[in-house]
Amino acid sequence: MPGSVPANGEATWPKDVGIIALEVYIPSLYVEQSELEQFDGVSAGKYTIGLGQARMGFCSDREDINSLCMTVVQRLMERNCLSYDSIGRLEVGTETIIDKSKSVKSVLMQLFEESGNTDVEGVDTTNACYGGTAALFNAVNWVESSSWDGRYALAVAGDIAVYATGSARPTGGAGAVAMLIGPNAPLAFDRGLRGTHMQHAYDFYKPDMVSEYPVVDGKLSIQCYLSALDRCYSVYRNKTHAQWQREGVDKRFSLADFDYMVFHSPYCKLVQKSLARLLLNDFLSHPNPNTESGLYSGLEAFRDVKAEDTYFDRDVEKAFLKASEEMFEQKTKGSLLVSNQNGNMYTPSVYGCLASVIAQKTPQQLAGQRIGVFSYGSGFAATLYSMRVTQDATPGSALDKMVASLSDLQARLDSRKKVSPAVFADNMKLREETHHLANYTPQGSVDELFPGTWYLTHVDEKHRRQYSRRSHSDDTPLEAGLVNSTTTTTATTTEHIPSPAKKVPRIPASTAGPGLVTISNGDH
């Protein structure tokens, strides 16, 4: 437990740095993919079976990237009864750019005004769907660095994923995830175990500054995703072997060493293929796999294939999908709840998958488990890393609180409003025509938003954006100019959930005498 530091203020390396709390925001509107198939005139099952998608969430013109991130940050702070002065770093990962200079993080600082806390490091990170992971790594690295002052970090990932009319449109979605980062976390990062691959490609990019829509090379994007997965897994596996050798452990790393494996999910079918792809990697790297029985039974014909030649090999794909069926059910299928029901959220996608696992398990089922995470962003950047779940699943523990906070995830998905594909198309057309306009007042209904949601009220002639927040009580909205600081905090002063912030010290600015000093984060 943190709580004392050397007199010179240099803390020892904090233990078990990772995710302490996690909040997901999903828009209140969705369209059924089966109905979208009919509306688009494609064959039945093209989106639902071919892509593995059931529903797609979307935003009206009332929501933008700023409002999504404000909503998810304030919900995390309120639900965990945290004070804004307990945050020392705030990182945002997004590719939904509405200003080429001003960061989303700077807009989020309006939530901090009442606390008076302006000493908050970090800005935005952008590279397609990888930005959220880069923000998370920055937050974790800060806590583990000499710059850390004992406060929490926040990593926020948010995006509105929209496509022009055509085959890519059903792979859209929208949402945001906020993660509270600190030591003694229930989801602790495996230190030193990250496999990263970065390379140049034009598989998906957004060169048109006045359009929300990307330019997509679908086949190249899949190839880049799978090749990055191969490379990251190889690097991660080699680092694990090196660590094990230093510890005197003599064994080979394989998928069996992950209890859960979650992936960035452009669409669910690619995730299932990706798990099969990792099994192919295990098979090809194994010095003497048993093809007579067990996991690799019947796969002898693929012993000499080269991974880089198999990205679109149907025979290899079919064989390893079948071989990994049971593993997919156990390790990955549960992670696809949000992806299947809401679509691709871009930067929050993989963390929506992480939240899906936590939401559907008990603390006892999660305790001690190891979770593999693969994050990919086009252009392209990717990392495979892992985290371990704490062993402490007792009532009131940090893990127990995290599970409780996400236990209503399915209910949140079910409480959304379904609209027809025609209404969805109208909303996409409206966004297309107005998302960059000045002197514009949004047309979307505020009443359709979830209580507590921040929304756009007006864009003035200088492109300055004004927001309000729907009341939690469904009464009148909480009005704001840019943001009225008197309305930004609605949590009660009584802690209905004890704040984990009490476990994190705030290192005092004053210099103490010789020896160790006891430090406290104060009351929150």
PDB file of N, CA and C in Angstrom, residues 13 108 117 129 170 186 191 224 250 257 269 293 346 351 373 394:
ATOM      1  N   TRP A  13       8.755   2.674  -6.518  1.00  0.00           N
ATOM      2  CA  TRP A  13       7.945   2.313  -7.678  1.00  0.00           C
ATOM      3  C   TRP A  13       6.584   1.802  -7.203  1.00  0.00           C
ATOM      4  N   LEU A 108     -12.612  19.320 -21.503  1.00  0.00           N
ATOM      5  CA  LEU A 108     -12.949  18.566 -20.290  1.00  0.00           C
ATOM      6  C   LEU A 108     -12.531  19.304 -19.024  1.00  0.00           C
ATOM      7  N   ASN A 117      -8.915  22.863  -9.505  1.00  0.00           N
ATOM      8  CA  ASN A 117      -7.743  22.085  -9.910  1.00  0.00           C
ATOM      9  C   ASN A 117      -7.428  22.331 -11.382  1.00  0.00           C
ATOM     10  N   CYS A 129      -7.829   4.117 -34.300  1.00  0.00           N
ATOM     11  CA  CYS A 129      -8.403   3.458 -33.120  1.00  0.00           C
ATOM     12  C   CYS A 129      -7.385   3.185 -32.020  1.00  0.00           C
ATOM     13  N   PRO A 170     -22.382  -0.120 -42.073  1.00  0.00           N
ATOM     14  CA  PRO A 170     -22.820  -0.949 -40.930  1.00  0.00           C
ATOM     15  C   PRO A 170     -21.719  -1.273 -39.931  1.00  0.00           C
ATOM     16  N   PRO A 186      -7.295  -3.138  -9.338  1.00  0.00           N
ATOM     17  CA  PRO A 186      -7.845  -4.484  -9.535  1.00  0.00           C
ATOM     18  C   PRO A 186      -7.474  -5.068 -10.896  1.00  0.00           C
ATOM     19  N   ARG A 191       3.999  -5.588 -16.083  1.00  0.00           N
ATOM     20  CA  ARG A 191       5.086  -4.653 -16.388  1.00  0.00           C
ATOM     21  C   ARG A 191       6.088  -5.276 -17.357  1.00  0.00           C
ATOM     22  N   CYS A 224      -3.572  -5.499 -42.757  1.00  0.00           N
ATOM     23  CA  CYS A 224      -2.757  -4.757 -41.795  1.00  0.00           C
ATOM     24  C   CYS A 224      -3.077  -5.181 -40.359  1.00  0.00           C
ATOM     25  N   ASP A 250      10.652 -22.745 -17.042  1.00  0.00           N
ATOM     26  CA  ASP A 250      10.944 -23.411 -18.313  1.00  0.00           C
ATOM     27  C   ASP A 250       9.645 -23.897 -18.941  1.00  0.00           C
ATOM     28  N   ASP A 257      -2.180 -19.478 -21.729  1.00  0.00           N
ATOM     29  CA  ASP A 257      -1.737 -18.647 -20.612  1.00  0.00           C
ATOM     30  C   ASP A 257      -2.589 -17.397 -20.430  1.00  0.00           C
ATOM     31  N   LYS A 269     -16.991 -10.498 -36.295  1.00  0.00           N
ATOM     32  CA  LYS A 269     -16.470 -11.646 -37.034  1.00  0.00           C
ATOM     33  C   LYS A 269     -14.947 -11.587 -37.140  1.00  0.00           C
ATOM     34  N   SER A 293      -4.233 -35.753 -31.942  1.00  0.00           N
ATOM     35  CA  SER A 293      -5.338 -35.553 -31.004  1.00  0.00           C
ATOM     36  C   SER A 293      -5.175 -34.197 -30.334  1.00  0.00           C
ATOM     37  N   TYR A 346     -14.345   2.782 -32.325  1.00  0.00           N
ATOM     38  CA  TYR A 346     -12.987   3.232 -32.629  1.00  0.00           C
ATOM     39  C   TYR A 346     -12.093   3.153 -31.383  1.00  0.00           C
ATOM     40  N   TYR A 351     -11.743  -1.336 -25.172  1.00  0.00           N
ATOM     41  CA  TYR A 351     -12.049  -1.159 -23.749  1.00  0.00           C
ATOM     42  C   TYR A 351     -13.533  -1.384 -23.465  1.00  0.00           C
ATOM     43  N   VAL A 373      -4.830  -8.266 -24.201  1.00  0.00           N
ATOM     44  CA  VAL A 373      -5.505  -7.155 -24.880  1.00  0.00           C
ATOM     45  C   VAL A 373      -4.745  -6.823 -26.165  1.00  0.00           C
ATOM     46  N   THR A 394     -13.238  -9.872  -2.322  1.00  0.00           N
ATOM     47  CA  THR A 394     -14.114  -9.745  -1.157  1.00  0.00           C
ATOM     48  C   THR A 394     -15.102  -8.604  -1.350  1.00  0.00           C
TER      49      THR A 394
END
